[in-house]
Amino acid sequence: MREKLIFDLSREGRKGYSLSGNDCPELPLESILPSKFLRKVPADLPEMPESEVVRHFVRLSNLNHHVDKNMYPLGSCTMKYNPKINDYTCDLPGFSALHPLQPAETTQGALQLMYELAEMLREIAGMAAVTLQPAAGAHGELTGILLIKKYHEAQGSKRHKLLVVDSAHGTNPASAALAGYEIISVKGNADGRTDLDDLRSKLDGDVAALMLTNPNTIGLFEKDIQQIAKMVHDNGSLLYMDGANMNALLGITRPGDMGFDVMHYNLHKTFSAPHGGGGPGSGPVGVSAKLVPYLPVPIIEKEGTTYKLSYDRPESIGRMMNFYGNFAVMVRAYTYIRMLGPDGLRRVSENAIINANYLLSLLLESYDLPFPKPVMHEFCLSGDRQKKTHGVRTLDIAKRLLDYGFHAPTIYFPLIVSEALMIEPTETESKETLDVFAEALLSIAREAATTPEVVLAAPVTTPVKRLDEAMASRQLNICCSL
Ligand SMILES: *Cc1c(COP(=O)(O)O)cnc(C)c1O
């Protein structure tokens, strides 16, 4: 067996050492590297004690906000705590030292993990099959829409419209447009749910699918989902579910049973992989039986006790990702699901719903709720009262929360709520933390009434103070020193 070597280039003898620490006198460096490339004098490396290096990185990490530091109530993003055991499994050398071009005989463990993860996701959502390839929720949307497109093409139909509800995440219309569809917006009703009359009036022979988020973006369950599914299917169209809000449904109900044909999961939200700052993510897609032939290649198949990658899928939409997707995120999600089991997953959603309703009940004395409660795992308040009465906007409230040590909620989204503050506490926050967070928001409401200039000047405790938002987005400078 060939041993890996490390070299001590700074010492006289310039000997090679094996990883086990034994000298390898039979392999002098000169026999491996031409002597003209060998260093003549020791490298001038910076001399820093480990303690200073550790403190430097801890200081840097604390300049930012992260879920290990305090609550991160960013609505729709499900910033739940990421259990450290996820990273332990992810770091096991059998996973972390794999190369994507290794032959399948040598990667059976990884293939088994992916196969079983897809099976568990399939079961959780009640779909017929799942692909793990897409690298994020938005990428899953594009994959799902391409599957829908391929399905209609196979029926010889040229449907060119996609219906998207007006409270949808911006990625929904963006993905539909990327796949070449004309986007038709469907209105919500006074209850905050899909308006069935508006939907009916827009369902015609050109509609390929309706994209829906359930629970929707203001945290409300689409109670009429079975009727919606029937209307859509009777029209020969398909039903897509944006599964970013699966944190409210685990073990309680399943999109497949509601009548959805395609959905994406956000492993980095629902299944506790770290996210923020743009990735990495994982957005598997689940489909009903009629879409299975079009799934991306490769598919992981099990034959007896062996796993293999199958490319023999003549009707596939093709590849959606280099290699197999973001494997490390899959290992984390697998660990999380295995750790909790079916009962644990159900408790996750039950507690997410209880936490959201508890927090909402504390905030109602000072903030407006534009749509009826109870909510599912998140809710959307309006800062209209603060703006009209005191000239304090939702943006100012969000900035002031940073001074209280919290991340801001999602603001000005969804677009159907004016001065929106969209809050998702997740199940991993304790009652004590929720109480402190609620008190911060109530205190800011009091400040807005008595000392609005304090809120308007926020944040004052963060390394970077109030930014000129327009200039920051037009002249992005991510290198400026603090
Ligand atoms: C986060 C989110 C998306 C997009 O998912 P990414 O993984 O960020 O690409 C889509 N829809 C909703 C409702 C979301 O919350």
mmCIF file of N, CA, C and O in Angstrom, residues 246-332:
data_model
loop_
_atom_site.group_PDB
_atom_site.id
_atom_site.type_symbol
_atom_site.label_atom_id
_atom_site.label_comp_id
_atom_site.label_asym_id
_atom_site.label_seq_id
_atom_site.Cartn_x
_atom_site.Cartn_y
_atom_site.Cartn_z
ATOM 1 N N MET A 246 -42.050 23.280 5.154
ATOM 2 C CA MET A 246 -42.291 21.929 5.672
ATOM 3 C C MET A 246 -42.065 21.825 7.178
ATOM 4 O O MET A 246 -42.503 20.864 7.811
ATOM 5 N N ASN A 247 -41.390 22.811 7.760
ATOM 6 C CA ASN A 247 -41.147 22.768 9.207
ATOM 7 C C ASN A 247 -42.458 22.735 9.987
ATOM 8 O O ASN A 247 -42.474 22.373 11.153
ATOM 9 N N ALA A 248 -43.567 23.120 9.336
ATOM 10 C CA ALA A 248 -44.853 23.123 10.022
ATOM 11 C C ALA A 248 -45.636 21.831 9.802
ATOM 12 O O ALA A 248 -46.690 21.638 10.405
ATOM 13 N N LEU A 249 -45.163 20.958 8.931
ATOM 14 C CA LEU A 249 -46.008 19.823 8.515
ATOM 15 C C LEU A 249 -45.478 18.451 8.915
ATOM 16 O O LEU A 249 -46.215 17.459 8.843
ATOM 17 N N LEU A 250 -44.211 18.371 9.339
ATOM 18 C CA LEU A 250 -43.569 17.068 9.559
ATOM 19 C C LEU A 250 -44.409 16.158 10.452
ATOM 20 O O LEU A 250 -44.751 16.529 11.574
ATOM 21 N N GLY A 251 -44.723 14.990 9.951
ATOM 22 C CA GLY A 251 -45.447 14.006 10.759
ATOM 23 C C GLY A 251 -46.899 14.358 11.004
ATOM 24 O O GLY A 251 -47.618 13.621 11.689
ATOM 25 N N ILE A 252 -47.372 15.512 10.484
ATOM 26 C CA ILE A 252 -48.761 15.911 10.714
ATOM 27 C C ILE A 252 -49.589 15.684 9.444
ATOM 28 O O ILE A 252 -50.656 15.089 9.485
ATOM 29 N N THR A 253 -49.075 16.165 8.324
ATOM 30 C CA THR A 253 -49.768 15.938 7.059
ATOM 31 C C THR A 253 -48.738 15.925 5.932
ATOM 32 O O THR A 253 -47.592 16.324 6.141
ATOM 33 N N ARG A 254 -49.153 15.419 4.742
ATOM 34 C CA ARG A 254 -48.165 15.232 3.681
ATOM 35 C C ARG A 254 -48.635 15.855 2.359
ATOM 36 O O ARG A 254 -49.777 15.624 1.929
ATOM 37 N N PRO A 255 -47.753 16.598 1.697
ATOM 38 C CA PRO A 255 -48.121 17.226 0.422
ATOM 39 C C PRO A 255 -48.669 16.221 -0.591
ATOM 40 O O PRO A 255 -49.622 16.518 -1.318
ATOM 41 N N GLY A 256 -48.076 15.022 -0.638
ATOM 42 C CA GLY A 256 -48.558 14.012 -1.589
ATOM 43 C C GLY A 256 -50.027 13.690 -1.339
ATOM 44 O O GLY A 256 -50.812 13.521 -2.273
ATOM 45 N N ASP A 257 -50.427 13.633 -0.061
ATOM 46 C CA ASP A 257 -51.825 13.319 0.274
ATOM 47 C C ASP A 257 -52.748 14.497 -0.036
ATOM 48 O O ASP A 257 -53.953 14.330 -0.157
ATOM 49 N N MET A 258 -52.178 15.709 -0.102
ATOM 50 C CA MET A 258 -53.005 16.887 -0.422
ATOM 51 C C MET A 258 -53.250 16.993 -1.922
ATOM 52 O O MET A 258 -54.082 17.773 -2.353
ATOM 53 N N GLY A 259 -52.481 16.257 -2.723
ATOM 54 C CA GLY A 259 -52.696 16.289 -4.172
ATOM 55 C C GLY A 259 -51.586 16.977 -4.956
ATOM 56 O O GLY A 259 -51.729 17.212 -6.161
ATOM 57 N N PHE A 260 -50.465 17.298 -4.291
ATOM 58 C CA PHE A 260 -49.365 17.932 -5.030
ATOM 59 C C PHE A 260 -48.664 16.912 -5.926
ATOM 60 O O PHE A 260 -48.468 15.766 -5.542
ATOM 61 N N ASP A 261 -48.266 17.364 -7.118
ATOM 62 C CA ASP A 261 -47.565 16.499 -8.076
ATOM 63 C C ASP A 261 -46.052 16.637 -7.973
ATOM 64 O O ASP A 261 -45.319 15.710 -8.321
ATOM 65 N N VAL A 262 -45.592 17.817 -7.593
ATOM 66 C CA VAL A 262 -44.152 18.079 -7.495
ATOM 67 C C VAL A 262 -43.922 18.972 -6.283
ATOM 68 O O VAL A 262 -44.750 19.837 -5.994
ATOM 69 N N MET A 263 -42.806 18.804 -5.619
ATOM 70 C CA MET A 263 -42.461 19.722 -4.531
ATOM 71 C C MET A 263 -40.951 19.749 -4.356
ATOM 72 O O MET A 263 -40.261 18.826 -4.765
ATOM 73 N N HIS A 264 -40.467 20.827 -3.771
ATOM 74 C CA HIS A 264 -39.057 20.800 -3.358
ATOM 75 C C HIS A 264 -38.996 20.892 -1.835
ATOM 76 O O HIS A 264 -39.899 21.425 -1.198
ATOM 77 N N TYR A 265 -37.938 20.336 -1.294
ATOM 78 C CA TYR A 265 -37.638 20.417 0.135
ATOM 79 C C TYR A 265 -36.442 21.356 0.256
ATOM 80 O O TYR A 265 -35.604 21.403 -0.644
ATOM 81 N N ASN A 266 -36.321 22.056 1.364
ATOM 82 C CA ASN A 266 -35.094 22.820 1.629
ATOM 83 C C ASN A 266 -34.417 22.126 2.799
ATOM 84 O O ASN A 266 -34.772 22.372 3.960
ATOM 85 N N LEU A 267 -33.456 21.237 2.485
ATOM 86 C CA LEU A 267 -32.813 20.488 3.577
ATOM 87 C C LEU A 267 -32.161 21.437 4.567
ATOM 88 O O LEU A 267 -32.127 21.180 5.766
ATOM 89 N N HIS A 268 -31.638 22.560 4.053
ATOM 90 C CA HIS A 268 -30.932 23.517 4.917
ATOM 91 C C HIS A 268 -31.899 24.305 5.789
ATOM 92 O O HIS A 268 -31.464 24.971 6.703
ATOM 93 N N LYS A 269 -33.189 24.250 5.538
ATOM 94 C CA LYS A 269 -34.150 24.892 6.441
ATOM 95 C C LYS A 269 -34.757 23.823 7.349
ATOM 96 O O LYS A 269 -34.392 23.694 8.508
ATOM 97 N N THR A 270 -35.650 23.023 6.788
ATOM 98 C CA THR A 270 -36.412 22.053 7.580
ATOM 99 C C THR A 270 -35.516 21.062 8.328
ATOM 100 O O THR A 270 -35.819 20.675 9.447
ATOM 101 N N PHE A 271 -34.428 20.651 7.687
ATOM 102 C CA PHE A 271 -33.639 19.563 8.256
ATOM 103 C C PHE A 271 -32.280 20.020 8.792
ATOM 104 O O PHE A 271 -31.311 19.272 8.795
ATOM 105 N N SER A 272 -32.227 21.281 9.207
ATOM 106 C CA SER A 272 -31.200 21.783 10.131
ATOM 107 C C SER A 272 -29.752 21.843 9.655
ATOM 108 O O SER A 272 -28.850 21.692 10.460
ATOM 109 N N ALA A 273 -29.520 22.062 8.359
ATOM 110 C CA ALA A 273 -28.130 22.337 7.948
ATOM 111 C C ALA A 273 -27.918 23.851 8.012
ATOM 112 O O ALA A 273 -28.841 24.609 7.739
ATOM 113 N N PRO A 274 -26.711 24.291 8.387
ATOM 114 C CA PRO A 274 -26.476 25.739 8.475
ATOM 115 C C PRO A 274 -26.687 26.404 7.121
ATOM 116 O O PRO A 274 -26.367 25.819 6.088
ATOM 117 N N HIS A 275 -27.239 27.605 7.129
ATOM 118 C CA HIS A 275 -27.352 28.352 5.878
ATOM 119 C C HIS A 275 -27.340 29.843 6.157
ATOM 120 O O HIS A 275 -27.257 30.280 7.287
ATOM 121 N N GLY A 276 -27.448 30.606 5.113
ATOM 122 C CA GLY A 276 -27.258 32.049 5.225
ATOM 123 C C GLY A 276 -25.996 32.383 4.473
ATOM 124 O O GLY A 276 -25.095 31.552 4.359
ATOM 125 N N GLY A 277 -25.940 33.594 3.934
ATOM 126 C CA GLY A 277 -24.749 33.966 3.194
ATOM 127 C C GLY A 277 -24.627 33.240 1.863
ATOM 128 O O GLY A 277 -23.566 33.231 1.256
ATOM 129 N N GLY A 278 -25.685 32.578 1.428
ATOM 130 C CA GLY A 278 -25.671 32.057 0.062
ATOM 131 C C GLY A 278 -25.347 30.596 -0.112
ATOM 132 O O GLY A 278 -25.100 30.152 -1.209
ATOM 133 N N GLY A 279 -25.315 29.821 0.951
ATOM 134 C CA GLY A 279 -25.163 28.393 0.710
ATOM 135 C C GLY A 279 -24.099 27.770 1.584
ATOM 136 O O GLY A 279 -23.569 28.443 2.444
ATOM 137 N N PRO A 280 -23.806 26.494 1.445
ATOM 138 C CA PRO A 280 -24.405 25.590 0.476
ATOM 139 C C PRO A 280 -25.775 25.126 0.942
ATOM 140 O O PRO A 280 -26.062 25.113 2.136
ATOM 141 N N GLY A 281 -26.626 24.774 -0.003
ATOM 142 C CA GLY A 281 -27.947 24.277 0.343
ATOM 143 C C GLY A 281 -28.210 22.961 -0.349
ATOM 144 O O GLY A 281 -27.323 22.395 -0.992
ATOM 145 N N SER A 282 -29.429 22.485 -0.194
ATOM 146 C CA SER A 282 -29.839 21.286 -0.918
ATOM 147 C C SER A 282 -31.346 21.337 -1.074
ATOM 148 O O SER A 282 -32.056 21.541 -0.098
ATOM 149 N N GLY A 283 -31.814 21.199 -2.292
ATOM 150 C CA GLY A 283 -33.251 21.329 -2.578
ATOM 151 C C GLY A 283 -33.825 20.135 -3.309
ATOM 152 O O GLY A 283 -34.275 20.266 -4.452
ATOM 153 N N PRO A 284 -33.823 18.942 -2.660
ATOM 154 C CA PRO A 284 -34.381 17.753 -3.315
ATOM 155 C C PRO A 284 -35.793 18.004 -3.845
ATOM 156 O O PRO A 284 -36.503 18.864 -3.321
ATOM 157 N N VAL A 285 -36.159 17.231 -4.863
ATOM 158 C CA VAL A 285 -37.489 17.374 -5.459
ATOM 159 C C VAL A 285 -38.210 16.039 -5.384
ATOM 160 O O VAL A 285 -37.659 15.003 -5.767
ATOM 161 N N GLY A 286 -39.442 16.081 -4.874
ATOM 162 C CA GLY A 286 -40.285 14.893 -4.822
ATOM 163 C C GLY A 286 -41.350 14.990 -5.905
ATOM 164 O O GLY A 286 -41.825 16.093 -6.206
ATOM 165 N N VAL A 287 -41.710 13.850 -6.490
ATOM 166 C CA VAL A 287 -42.719 13.863 -7.558
ATOM 167 C C VAL A 287 -43.737 12.753 -7.362
ATOM 168 O O VAL A 287 -43.471 11.754 -6.696
ATOM 169 N N SER A 288 -44.907 12.938 -7.980
ATOM 170 C CA SER A 288 -45.911 11.876 -7.997
ATOM 171 C C SER A 288 -45.574 10.906 -9.132
ATOM 172 O O SER A 288 -44.699 11.192 -9.962
ATOM 173 N N ALA A 289 -46.273 9.775 -9.165
ATOM 174 C CA ALA A 289 -45.887 8.675 -10.057
ATOM 175 C C ALA A 289 -45.769 9.120 -11.518
ATOM 176 O O ALA A 289 -44.851 8.696 -12.229
ATOM 177 N N LYS A 290 -46.661 10.037 -11.969
ATOM 178 C CA LYS A 290 -46.632 10.331 -13.401
ATOM 179 C C LYS A 290 -45.411 11.135 -13.840
ATOM 180 O O LYS A 290 -45.135 11.247 -15.028
ATOM 181 N N LEU A 291 -44.648 11.665 -12.877
ATOM 182 C CA LEU A 291 -43.460 12.448 -13.250
ATOM 183 C C LEU A 291 -42.148 11.680 -13.061
ATOM 184 O O LEU A 291 -41.084 12.167 -13.428
ATOM 185 N N VAL A 292 -42.233 10.473 -12.491
ATOM 186 C CA VAL A 292 -41.012 9.711 -12.176
ATOM 187 C C VAL A 292 -40.100 9.507 -13.395
ATOM 188 O O VAL A 292 -38.876 9.661 -13.295
ATOM 189 N N PRO A 293 -40.651 9.189 -14.594
ATOM 190 C CA PRO A 293 -39.745 8.928 -15.731
ATOM 191 C C PRO A 293 -38.861 10.107 -16.111
ATOM 192 O O PRO A 293 -37.832 9.926 -16.764
ATOM 193 N N TYR A 294 -39.254 11.325 -15.709
ATOM 194 C CA TYR A 294 -38.515 12.517 -16.172
ATOM 195 C C TYR A 294 -37.449 12.989 -15.190
ATOM 196 O O TYR A 294 -36.741 13.953 -15.451
ATOM 197 N N LEU A 295 -37.347 12.342 -14.030
ATOM 198 C CA LEU A 295 -36.390 12.786 -13.002
ATOM 199 C C LEU A 295 -34.973 12.906 -13.559
ATOM 200 O O LEU A 295 -34.602 12.176 -14.480
ATOM 201 N N PRO A 296 -34.171 13.830 -12.991
ATOM 202 C CA PRO A 296 -32.796 13.997 -13.474
ATOM 203 C C PRO A 296 -31.958 12.726 -13.282
ATOM 204 O O PRO A 296 -32.238 11.927 -12.386
ATOM 205 N N VAL A 297 -30.935 12.565 -14.097
ATOM 206 C CA VAL A 297 -29.967 11.476 -13.913
ATOM 207 C C VAL A 297 -28.757 12.019 -13.165
ATOM 208 O O VAL A 297 -28.504 13.219 -13.245
ATOM 209 N N PRO A 298 -27.991 11.195 -12.434
ATOM 210 C CA PRO A 298 -28.268 9.778 -12.224
ATOM 211 C C PRO A 298 -29.266 9.559 -11.084
ATOM 212 O O PRO A 298 -29.428 10.416 -10.226
ATOM 213 N N ILE A 299 -29.913 8.384 -11.121
ATOM 214 C CA ILE A 299 -30.795 7.950 -10.037
ATOM 215 C C ILE A 299 -30.038 6.864 -9.269
ATOM 216 O O ILE A 299 -29.330 6.065 -9.877
ATOM 217 N N ILE A 300 -30.155 6.863 -7.952
ATOM 218 C CA ILE A 300 -29.492 5.806 -7.175
ATOM 219 C C ILE A 300 -30.450 4.627 -7.053
ATOM 220 O O ILE A 300 -31.578 4.791 -6.594
ATOM 221 N N GLU A 301 -29.990 3.477 -7.496
ATOM 222 C CA GLU A 301 -30.840 2.285 -7.441
ATOM 223 C C GLU A 301 -30.228 1.244 -6.510
ATOM 224 O O GLU A 301 -29.009 1.182 -6.357
ATOM 225 N N LYS A 302 -31.104 0.444 -5.924
ATOM 226 C CA LYS A 302 -30.635 -0.616 -5.017
ATOM 227 C C LYS A 302 -30.941 -1.963 -5.670
ATOM 228 O O LYS A 302 -32.085 -2.207 -6.079
ATOM 229 N N GLU A 303 -29.887 -2.796 -5.781
ATOM 230 C CA GLU A 303 -30.076 -4.151 -6.323
ATOM 231 C C GLU A 303 -29.554 -5.133 -5.291
ATOM 232 O O GLU A 303 -28.338 -5.216 -5.084
ATOM 233 N N GLY A 304 -30.456 -5.841 -4.633
ATOM 234 C CA GLY A 304 -30.027 -6.703 -3.527
ATOM 235 C C GLY A 304 -29.478 -5.821 -2.427
ATOM 236 O O GLY A 304 -30.184 -4.965 -1.901
ATOM 237 N N THR A 305 -28.170 -5.987 -2.126
ATOM 238 C CA THR A 305 -27.582 -5.144 -1.083
ATOM 239 C C THR A 305 -26.623 -4.118 -1.690
ATOM 240 O O THR A 305 -25.868 -3.471 -0.979
ATOM 241 N N THR A 306 -26.635 -3.972 -3.013
ATOM 242 C CA THR A 306 -25.688 -3.075 -3.687
ATOM 243 C C THR A 306 -26.406 -1.845 -4.222
ATOM 244 O O THR A 306 -27.553 -1.922 -4.671
ATOM 245 N N TYR A 307 -25.702 -0.708 -4.164
ATOM 246 C CA TYR A 307 -26.276 0.543 -4.674
ATOM 247 C C TYR A 307 -25.532 0.951 -5.932
ATOM 248 O O TYR A 307 -24.307 0.814 -6.014
ATOM 249 N N LYS A 308 -26.279 1.430 -6.914
ATOM 250 C CA LYS A 308 -25.583 1.885 -8.124
ATOM 251 C C LYS A 308 -26.240 3.135 -8.682
ATOM 252 O O LYS A 308 -27.399 3.444 -8.376
ATOM 253 N N LEU A 309 -25.468 3.844 -9.504
ATOM 254 C CA LEU A 309 -25.964 5.059 -10.136
ATOM 255 C C LEU A 309 -26.492 4.684 -11.512
ATOM 256 O O LEU A 309 -25.763 4.121 -12.324
ATOM 257 N N SER A 310 -27.748 5.002 -11.759
ATOM 258 C CA SER A 310 -28.328 4.631 -13.048
ATOM 259 C C SER A 310 -28.495 5.861 -13.933
ATOM 260 O O SER A 310 -29.074 6.869 -13.530
ATOM 261 N N TYR A 311 -27.941 5.737 -15.136
ATOM 262 C CA TYR A 311 -28.059 6.825 -16.117
ATOM 263 C C TYR A 311 -29.043 6.430 -17.229
ATOM 264 O O TYR A 311 -29.281 7.194 -18.148
ATOM 265 N N ASP A 312 -29.565 5.223 -17.118
ATOM 266 C CA ASP A 312 -30.389 4.690 -18.197
ATOM 267 C C ASP A 312 -31.832 5.160 -18.039
ATOM 268 O O ASP A 312 -32.718 4.405 -17.635
ATOM 269 N N ARG A 313 -32.066 6.430 -18.305
ATOM 270 C CA ARG A 313 -33.388 7.027 -18.126
ATOM 271 C C ARG A 313 -33.700 7.838 -19.388
ATOM 272 O O ARG A 313 -33.490 9.045 -19.420
ATOM 273 N N PRO A 314 -34.207 7.179 -20.415
ATOM 274 C CA PRO A 314 -34.354 7.859 -21.707
ATOM 275 C C PRO A 314 -35.238 9.112 -21.679
ATOM 276 O O PRO A 314 -35.046 10.008 -22.492
ATOM 277 N N GLU A 315 -36.173 9.196 -20.746
ATOM 278 C CA GLU A 315 -37.061 10.367 -20.739
ATOM 279 C C GLU A 315 -36.638 11.446 -19.741
ATOM 280 O O GLU A 315 -37.343 12.428 -19.536
ATOM 281 N N SER A 316 -35.473 11.247 -19.121
ATOM 282 C CA SER A 316 -35.003 12.185 -18.086
ATOM 283 C C SER A 316 -34.807 13.597 -18.636
ATOM 284 O O SER A 316 -34.460 13.780 -19.805
ATOM 285 N N ILE A 317 -35.012 14.599 -17.770
ATOM 286 C CA ILE A 317 -34.700 15.980 -18.169
ATOM 287 C C ILE A 317 -33.190 16.206 -18.217
ATOM 288 O O ILE A 317 -32.734 17.259 -18.624
ATOM 289 N N GLY A 318 -32.403 15.233 -17.790
ATOM 290 C CA GLY A 318 -30.942 15.363 -17.835
ATOM 291 C C GLY A 318 -30.380 15.665 -16.465
ATOM 292 O O GLY A 318 -31.038 15.464 -15.457
ATOM 293 N N ARG A 319 -29.164 16.150 -16.453
ATOM 294 C CA ARG A 319 -28.495 16.475 -15.198
ATOM 295 C C ARG A 319 -28.893 17.853 -14.716
ATOM 296 O O ARG A 319 -29.008 18.760 -15.528
ATOM 297 N N MET A 320 -29.021 18.047 -13.409
ATOM 298 C CA MET A 320 -29.277 19.388 -12.876
ATOM 299 C C MET A 320 -28.080 19.899 -12.090
ATOM 300 O O MET A 320 -28.071 21.034 -11.630
ATOM 301 N N MET A 321 -27.066 19.056 -11.911
ATOM 302 C CA MET A 321 -25.974 19.425 -11.000
ATOM 303 C C MET A 321 -24.761 18.584 -11.355
ATOM 304 O O MET A 321 -24.902 17.444 -11.782
ATOM 305 N N ASN A 322 -23.543 19.157 -11.156
ATOM 306 C CA ASN A 322 -22.344 18.339 -11.287
ATOM 307 C C ASN A 322 -22.429 17.215 -10.266
ATOM 308 O O ASN A 322 -22.864 17.437 -9.147
ATOM 309 N N PHE A 323 -21.969 16.078 -10.614
ATOM 310 C CA PHE A 323 -21.947 14.956 -9.691
ATOM 311 C C PHE A 323 -23.329 14.727 -9.067
ATOM 312 O O PHE A 323 -24.306 14.690 -9.782
ATOM 313 N N TYR A 324 -23.427 14.666 -7.741
ATOM 314 C CA TYR A 324 -24.662 14.138 -7.141
ATOM 315 C C TYR A 324 -25.424 15.136 -6.289
ATOM 316 O O TYR A 324 -26.405 14.789 -5.655
ATOM 317 N N GLY A 325 -24.963 16.384 -6.224
ATOM 318 C CA GLY A 325 -25.610 17.371 -5.355
ATOM 319 C C GLY A 325 -24.693 17.708 -4.192
ATOM 320 O O GLY A 325 -23.541 17.268 -4.152
ATOM 321 N N ASN A 326 -25.195 18.477 -3.244
ATOM 322 C CA ASN A 326 -24.373 18.890 -2.090
ATOM 323 C C ASN A 326 -24.406 17.814 -1.011
ATOM 324 O O ASN A 326 -25.232 17.841 -0.094
ATOM 325 N N PHE A 327 -23.480 16.887 -1.139
ATOM 326 C CA PHE A 327 -23.506 15.683 -0.314
ATOM 327 C C PHE A 327 -23.434 15.988 1.188
ATOM 328 O O PHE A 327 -24.134 15.373 1.990
ATOM 329 N N ALA A 328 -22.583 16.947 1.582
ATOM 330 C CA ALA A 328 -22.415 17.210 3.021
ATOM 331 C C ALA A 328 -23.728 17.685 3.651
ATOM 332 O O ALA A 328 -24.019 17.369 4.808
ATOM 333 N N VAL A 329 -24.525 18.433 2.901
ATOM 334 C CA VAL A 329 -25.825 18.872 3.434
ATOM 335 C C VAL A 329 -26.744 17.657 3.598
ATOM 336 O O VAL A 329 -27.520 17.567 4.554
ATOM 337 N N MET A 330 -26.615 16.713 2.676
ATOM 338 C CA MET A 330 -27.434 15.490 2.784
ATOM 339 C C MET A 330 -27.051 14.694 4.034
ATOM 340 O O MET A 330 -27.920 14.155 4.718
ATOM 341 N N VAL A 331 -25.742 14.612 4.329
ATOM 342 C CA VAL A 331 -25.312 13.853 5.518
ATOM 343 C C VAL A 331 -25.900 14.508 6.774
ATOM 344 O O VAL A 331 -26.378 13.825 7.683
ATOM 345 N N ARG A 332 -25.904 15.844 6.797
ATOM 346 C CA ARG A 332 -26.467 16.536 7.970
ATOM 347 C C ARG A 332 -27.964 16.254 8.097
ATOM 348 O O ARG A 332 -28.467 15.960 9.181
#
